[in-house]
mmCIF file of C-alpha atoms and ligand atoms in Angstrom:
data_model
loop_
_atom_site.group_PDB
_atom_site.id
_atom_site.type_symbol
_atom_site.label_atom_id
_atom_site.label_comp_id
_atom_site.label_asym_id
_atom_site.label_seq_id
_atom_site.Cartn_x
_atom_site.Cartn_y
_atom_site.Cartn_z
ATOM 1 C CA UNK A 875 0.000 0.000 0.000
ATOM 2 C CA UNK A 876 1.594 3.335 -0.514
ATOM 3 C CA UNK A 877 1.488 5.728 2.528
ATOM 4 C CA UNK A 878 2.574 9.528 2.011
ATOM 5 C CA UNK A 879 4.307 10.966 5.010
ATOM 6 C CA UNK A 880 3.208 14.823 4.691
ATOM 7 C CA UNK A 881 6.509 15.593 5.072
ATOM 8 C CA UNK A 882 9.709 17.298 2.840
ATOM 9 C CA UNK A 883 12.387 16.487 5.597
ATOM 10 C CA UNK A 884 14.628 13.689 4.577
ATOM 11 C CA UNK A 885 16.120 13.048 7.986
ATOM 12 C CA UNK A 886 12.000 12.082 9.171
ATOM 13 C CA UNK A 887 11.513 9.872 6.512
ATOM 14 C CA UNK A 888 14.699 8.047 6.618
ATOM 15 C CA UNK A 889 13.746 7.299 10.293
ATOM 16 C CA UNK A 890 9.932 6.235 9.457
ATOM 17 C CA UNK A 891 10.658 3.897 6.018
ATOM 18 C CA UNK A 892 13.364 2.169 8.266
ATOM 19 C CA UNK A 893 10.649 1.559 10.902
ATOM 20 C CA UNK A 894 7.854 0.541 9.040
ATOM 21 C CA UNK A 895 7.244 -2.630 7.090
ATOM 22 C CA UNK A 896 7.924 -3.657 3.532
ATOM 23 C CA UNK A 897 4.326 -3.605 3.036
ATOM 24 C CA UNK A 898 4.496 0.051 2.721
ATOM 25 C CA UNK A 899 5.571 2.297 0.184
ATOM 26 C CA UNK A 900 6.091 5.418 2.161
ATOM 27 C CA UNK A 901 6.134 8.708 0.048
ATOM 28 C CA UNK A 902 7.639 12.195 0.861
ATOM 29 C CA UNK A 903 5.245 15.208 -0.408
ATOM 30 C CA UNK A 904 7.649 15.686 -3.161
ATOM 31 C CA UNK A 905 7.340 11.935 -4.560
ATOM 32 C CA UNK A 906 3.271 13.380 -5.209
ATOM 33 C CA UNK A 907 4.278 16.561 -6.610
ATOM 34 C CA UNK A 908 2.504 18.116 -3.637
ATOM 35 C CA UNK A 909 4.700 21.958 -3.138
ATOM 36 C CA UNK A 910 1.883 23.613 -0.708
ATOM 37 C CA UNK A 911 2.953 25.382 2.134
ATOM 38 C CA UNK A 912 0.021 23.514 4.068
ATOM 39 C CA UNK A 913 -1.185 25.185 6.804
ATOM 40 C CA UNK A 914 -1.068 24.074 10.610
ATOM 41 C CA UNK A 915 -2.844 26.674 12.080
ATOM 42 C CA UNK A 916 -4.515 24.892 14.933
ATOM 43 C CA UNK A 917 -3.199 25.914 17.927
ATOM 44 C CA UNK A 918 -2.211 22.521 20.004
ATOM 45 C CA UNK A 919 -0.044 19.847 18.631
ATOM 46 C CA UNK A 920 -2.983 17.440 18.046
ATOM 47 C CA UNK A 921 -4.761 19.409 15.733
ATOM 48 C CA UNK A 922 -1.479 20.202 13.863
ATOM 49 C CA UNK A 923 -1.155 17.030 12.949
ATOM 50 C CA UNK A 924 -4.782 16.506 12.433
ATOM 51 C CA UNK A 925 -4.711 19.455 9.958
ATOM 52 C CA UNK A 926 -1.815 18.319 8.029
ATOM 53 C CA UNK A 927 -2.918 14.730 7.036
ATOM 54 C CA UNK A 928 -6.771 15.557 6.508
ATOM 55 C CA UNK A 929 -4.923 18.240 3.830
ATOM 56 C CA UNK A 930 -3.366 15.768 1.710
ATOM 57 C CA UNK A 931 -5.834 13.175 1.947
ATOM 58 C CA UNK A 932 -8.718 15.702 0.546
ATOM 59 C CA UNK A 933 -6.559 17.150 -2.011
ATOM 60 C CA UNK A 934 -5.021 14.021 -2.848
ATOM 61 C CA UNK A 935 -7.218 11.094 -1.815
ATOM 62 C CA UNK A 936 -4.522 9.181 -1.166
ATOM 63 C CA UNK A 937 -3.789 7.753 2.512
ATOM 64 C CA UNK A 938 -1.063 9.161 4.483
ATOM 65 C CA UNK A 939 -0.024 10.552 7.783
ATOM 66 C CA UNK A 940 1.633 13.690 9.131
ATOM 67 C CA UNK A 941 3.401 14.822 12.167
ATOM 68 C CA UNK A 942 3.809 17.580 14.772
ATOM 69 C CA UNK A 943 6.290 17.937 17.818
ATOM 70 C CA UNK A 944 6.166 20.324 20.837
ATOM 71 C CA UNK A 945 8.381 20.818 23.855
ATOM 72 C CA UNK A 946 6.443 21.475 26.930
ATOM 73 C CA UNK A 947 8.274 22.824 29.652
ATOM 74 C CA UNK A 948 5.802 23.159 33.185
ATOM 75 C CA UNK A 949 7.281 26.215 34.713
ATOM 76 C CA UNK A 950 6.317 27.977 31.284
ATOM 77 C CA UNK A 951 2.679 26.752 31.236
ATOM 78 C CA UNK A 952 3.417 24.183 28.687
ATOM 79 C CA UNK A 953 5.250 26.914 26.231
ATOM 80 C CA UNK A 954 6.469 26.436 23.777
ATOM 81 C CA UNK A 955 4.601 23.748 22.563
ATOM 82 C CA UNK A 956 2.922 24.005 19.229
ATOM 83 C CA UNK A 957 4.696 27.254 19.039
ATOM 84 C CA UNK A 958 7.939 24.850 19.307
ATOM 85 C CA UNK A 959 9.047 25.767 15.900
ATOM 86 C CA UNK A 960 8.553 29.878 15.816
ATOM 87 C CA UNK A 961 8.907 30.735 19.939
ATOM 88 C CA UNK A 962 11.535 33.326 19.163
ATOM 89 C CA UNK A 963 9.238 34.457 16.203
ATOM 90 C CA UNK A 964 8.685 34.226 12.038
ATOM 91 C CA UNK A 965 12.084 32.841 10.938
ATOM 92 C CA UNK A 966 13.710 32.552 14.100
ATOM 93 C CA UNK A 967 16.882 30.178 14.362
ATOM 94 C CA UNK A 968 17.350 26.851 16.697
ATOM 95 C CA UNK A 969 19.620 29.340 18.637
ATOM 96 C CA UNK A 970 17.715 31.920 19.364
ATOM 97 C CA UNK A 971 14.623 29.447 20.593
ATOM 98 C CA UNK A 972 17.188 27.924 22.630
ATOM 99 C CA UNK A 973 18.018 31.144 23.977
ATOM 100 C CA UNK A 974 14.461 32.530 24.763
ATOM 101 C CA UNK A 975 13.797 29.283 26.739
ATOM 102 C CA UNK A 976 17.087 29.903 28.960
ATOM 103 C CA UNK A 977 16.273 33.135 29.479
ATOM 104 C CA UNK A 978 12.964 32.629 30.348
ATOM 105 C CA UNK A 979 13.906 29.863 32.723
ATOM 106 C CA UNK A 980 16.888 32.048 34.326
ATOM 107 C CA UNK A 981 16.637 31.521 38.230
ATOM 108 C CA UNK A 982 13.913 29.409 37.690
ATOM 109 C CA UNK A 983 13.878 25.453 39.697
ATOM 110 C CA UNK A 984 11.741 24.139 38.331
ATOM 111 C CA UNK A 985 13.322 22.170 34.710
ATOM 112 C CA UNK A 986 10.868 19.783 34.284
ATOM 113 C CA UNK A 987 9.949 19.210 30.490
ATOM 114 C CA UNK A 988 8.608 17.024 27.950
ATOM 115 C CA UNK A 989 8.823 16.698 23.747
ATOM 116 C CA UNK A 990 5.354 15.643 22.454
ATOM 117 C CA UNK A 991 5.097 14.242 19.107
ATOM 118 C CA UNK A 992 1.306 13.247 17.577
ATOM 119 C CA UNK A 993 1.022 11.164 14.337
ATOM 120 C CA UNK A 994 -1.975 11.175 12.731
ATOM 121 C CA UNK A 995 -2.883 8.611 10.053
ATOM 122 C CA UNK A 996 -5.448 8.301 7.705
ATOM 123 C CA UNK A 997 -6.928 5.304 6.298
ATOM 124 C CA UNK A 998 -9.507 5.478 3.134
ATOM 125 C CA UNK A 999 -10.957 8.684 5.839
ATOM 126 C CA UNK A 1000 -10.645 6.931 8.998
ATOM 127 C CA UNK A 1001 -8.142 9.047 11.355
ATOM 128 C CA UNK A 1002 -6.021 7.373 14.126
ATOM 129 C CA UNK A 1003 -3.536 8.984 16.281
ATOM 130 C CA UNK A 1004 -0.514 7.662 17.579
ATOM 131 C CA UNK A 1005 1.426 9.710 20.485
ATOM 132 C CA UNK A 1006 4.900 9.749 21.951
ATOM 133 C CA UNK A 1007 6.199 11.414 24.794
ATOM 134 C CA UNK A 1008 9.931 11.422 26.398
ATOM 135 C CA UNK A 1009 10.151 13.465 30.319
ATOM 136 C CA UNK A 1010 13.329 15.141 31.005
ATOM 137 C CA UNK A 1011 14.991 18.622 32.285
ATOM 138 C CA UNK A 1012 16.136 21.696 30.550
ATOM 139 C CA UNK A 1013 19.854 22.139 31.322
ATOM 140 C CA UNK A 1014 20.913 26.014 32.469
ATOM 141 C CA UNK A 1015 23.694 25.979 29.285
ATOM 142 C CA UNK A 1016 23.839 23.719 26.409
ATOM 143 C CA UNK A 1017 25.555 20.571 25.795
ATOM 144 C CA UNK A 1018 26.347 18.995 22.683
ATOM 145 C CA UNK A 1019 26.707 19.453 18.885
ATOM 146 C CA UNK A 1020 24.341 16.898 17.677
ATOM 147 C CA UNK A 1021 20.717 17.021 16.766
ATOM 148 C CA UNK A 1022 18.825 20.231 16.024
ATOM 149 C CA UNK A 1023 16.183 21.972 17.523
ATOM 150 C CA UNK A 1024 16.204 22.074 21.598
ATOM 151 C CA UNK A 1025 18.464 18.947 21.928
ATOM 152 C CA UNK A 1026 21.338 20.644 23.229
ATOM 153 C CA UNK A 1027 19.361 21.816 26.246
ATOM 154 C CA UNK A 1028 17.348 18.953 26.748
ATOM 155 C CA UNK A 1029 18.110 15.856 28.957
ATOM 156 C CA UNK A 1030 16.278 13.269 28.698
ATOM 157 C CA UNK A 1031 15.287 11.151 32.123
ATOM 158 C CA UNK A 1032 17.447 8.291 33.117
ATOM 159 C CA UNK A 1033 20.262 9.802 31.347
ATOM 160 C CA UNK A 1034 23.340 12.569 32.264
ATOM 161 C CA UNK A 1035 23.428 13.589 28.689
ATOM 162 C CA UNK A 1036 21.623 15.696 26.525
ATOM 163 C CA UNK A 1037 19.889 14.923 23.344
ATOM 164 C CA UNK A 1038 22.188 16.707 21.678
ATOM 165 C CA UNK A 1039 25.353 14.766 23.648
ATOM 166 C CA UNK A 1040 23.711 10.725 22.707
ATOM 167 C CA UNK A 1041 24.188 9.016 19.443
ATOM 168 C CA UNK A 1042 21.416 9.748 17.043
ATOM 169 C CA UNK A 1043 20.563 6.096 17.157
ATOM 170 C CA UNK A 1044 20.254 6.270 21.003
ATOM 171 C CA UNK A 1045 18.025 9.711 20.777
ATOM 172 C CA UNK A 1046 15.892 8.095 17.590
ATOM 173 C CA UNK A 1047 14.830 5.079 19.750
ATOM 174 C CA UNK A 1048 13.988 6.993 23.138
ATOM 175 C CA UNK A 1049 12.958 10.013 21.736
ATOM 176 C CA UNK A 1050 9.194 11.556 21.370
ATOM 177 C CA UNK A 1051 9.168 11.222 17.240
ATOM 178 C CA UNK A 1052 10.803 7.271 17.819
ATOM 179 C CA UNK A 1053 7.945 6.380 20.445
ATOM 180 C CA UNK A 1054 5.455 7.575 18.498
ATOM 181 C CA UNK A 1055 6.513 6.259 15.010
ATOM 182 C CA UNK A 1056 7.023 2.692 16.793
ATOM 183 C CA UNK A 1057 3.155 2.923 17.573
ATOM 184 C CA UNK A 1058 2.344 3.933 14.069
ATOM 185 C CA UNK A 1059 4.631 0.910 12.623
ATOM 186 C CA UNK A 1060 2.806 -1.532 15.031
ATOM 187 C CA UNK A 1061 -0.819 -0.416 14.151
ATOM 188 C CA UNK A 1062 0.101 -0.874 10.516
ATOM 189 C CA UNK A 1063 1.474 -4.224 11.081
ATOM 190 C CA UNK A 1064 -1.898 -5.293 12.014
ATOM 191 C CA UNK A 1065 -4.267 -3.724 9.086
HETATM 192 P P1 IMP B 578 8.160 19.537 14.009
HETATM 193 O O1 IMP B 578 6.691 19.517 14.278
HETATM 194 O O2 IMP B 578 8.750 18.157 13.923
HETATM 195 O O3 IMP B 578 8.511 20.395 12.825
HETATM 196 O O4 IMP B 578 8.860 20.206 15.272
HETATM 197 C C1 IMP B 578 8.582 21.532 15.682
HETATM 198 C C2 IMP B 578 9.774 22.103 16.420
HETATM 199 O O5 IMP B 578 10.001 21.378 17.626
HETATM 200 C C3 IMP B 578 11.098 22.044 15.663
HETATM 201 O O6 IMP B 578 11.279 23.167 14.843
HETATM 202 C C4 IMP B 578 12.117 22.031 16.806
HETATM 203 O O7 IMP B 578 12.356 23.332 17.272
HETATM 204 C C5 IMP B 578 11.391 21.257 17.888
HETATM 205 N N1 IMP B 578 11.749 19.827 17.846
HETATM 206 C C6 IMP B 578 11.034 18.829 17.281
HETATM 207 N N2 IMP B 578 11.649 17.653 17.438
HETATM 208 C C7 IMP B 578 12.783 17.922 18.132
HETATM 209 C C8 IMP B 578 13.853 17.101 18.598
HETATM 210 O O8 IMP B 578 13.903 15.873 18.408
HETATM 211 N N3 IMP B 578 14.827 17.725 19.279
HETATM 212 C C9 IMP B 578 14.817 19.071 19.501
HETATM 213 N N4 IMP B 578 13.873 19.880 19.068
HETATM 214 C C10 IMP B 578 12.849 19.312 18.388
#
């Protein structure tokens, strides 16, 4: 069956085809000439990815799935979540949303934090959604050169490294995107 992952980045999919089984011929938004800037306006991480699949699979009829990601840090409320990708504003870096969050957490205690990533599938128009979730702390300086995004601030539990300090096989199989694509590769296993 062929599955489009509503996705461009190459990194994602190499982690998702590697995942799921043969049975699937998973397709980037590129391999169906799909170029939108699609919208993911909804404002938790849920709907995101909600918004994202339902997109392609009206415009395309085709099924497919689509993700979103959020780090939620409790002394912040939860920030910056959905707004994970843009918290220092339109075309911020990784730096300066790694920056924002330090200063924001300056002289704070509490570090407790989570990544949150939702899949949502659909199936000839039946949705499912598939979530993974990794606890840890936000570190008061960063640590490491691997990764992208928050990873060299965050550390995951159980661990004295950041995500930006482990292997990426280590962080793929722990982390929020790896729970939550395991899921997805199990449900699939069984349709
Ligand atoms: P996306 O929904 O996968 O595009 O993720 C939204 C934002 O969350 C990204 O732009 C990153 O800032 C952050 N993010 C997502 N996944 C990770 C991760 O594995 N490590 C660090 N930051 C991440």
């Amino acid at each position: 069956m062929k599955l489009v992952f509503a996705t461009n980045n190459a990194h994602k999919l190499e982690e998702v085809t590697k995942i799921i089984n043969d049975d699937f011929e998973i397709l980037s938004l590129k391999d169906i000439e799909c170029f939108d800037d699609i919208p993911e306006t909804q404002n938790t991480i849920e709907g995101n990815a909600s918004q994202k699949a339902h997109y392609v699979y009206e415009k395309y009829k085709i099924n497919c799935f689509a993700d979103d990601t959020g780090l939620e840090i409790d002394a912040l409320n939860g920030e910056p979540g959905v707004y994970s990708a843009r918290y220092a504003g339109e075309n911020c870096t990784f730096q300066d949303n790694v920056k924002k969050v330090l200063e924001k957490l300056e002289g704070v205690e509490n570090r407790n934090a989570q990544f949150k990533t939702v899949i949502s599938l659909i199936i000839d128009g039946k949705e499912y959604q598939f979530e993974g979730i990794i606890k840890g702390k936000i570190l008061k300086e960063q640590k490491g050169s691997s990764g992208f995004g928050y990873d060299p601030i965050f550390q995951p539990e159980g661990y004295n490294k950041t995500f930006a300090e482990l292997a990426p096989e280590v962080k793929n199989k722990i982390s929020h995107r790896g729970i939550a694509t395991s899921k997805l590769a199990e449900f699939l296993k069984n349709i």
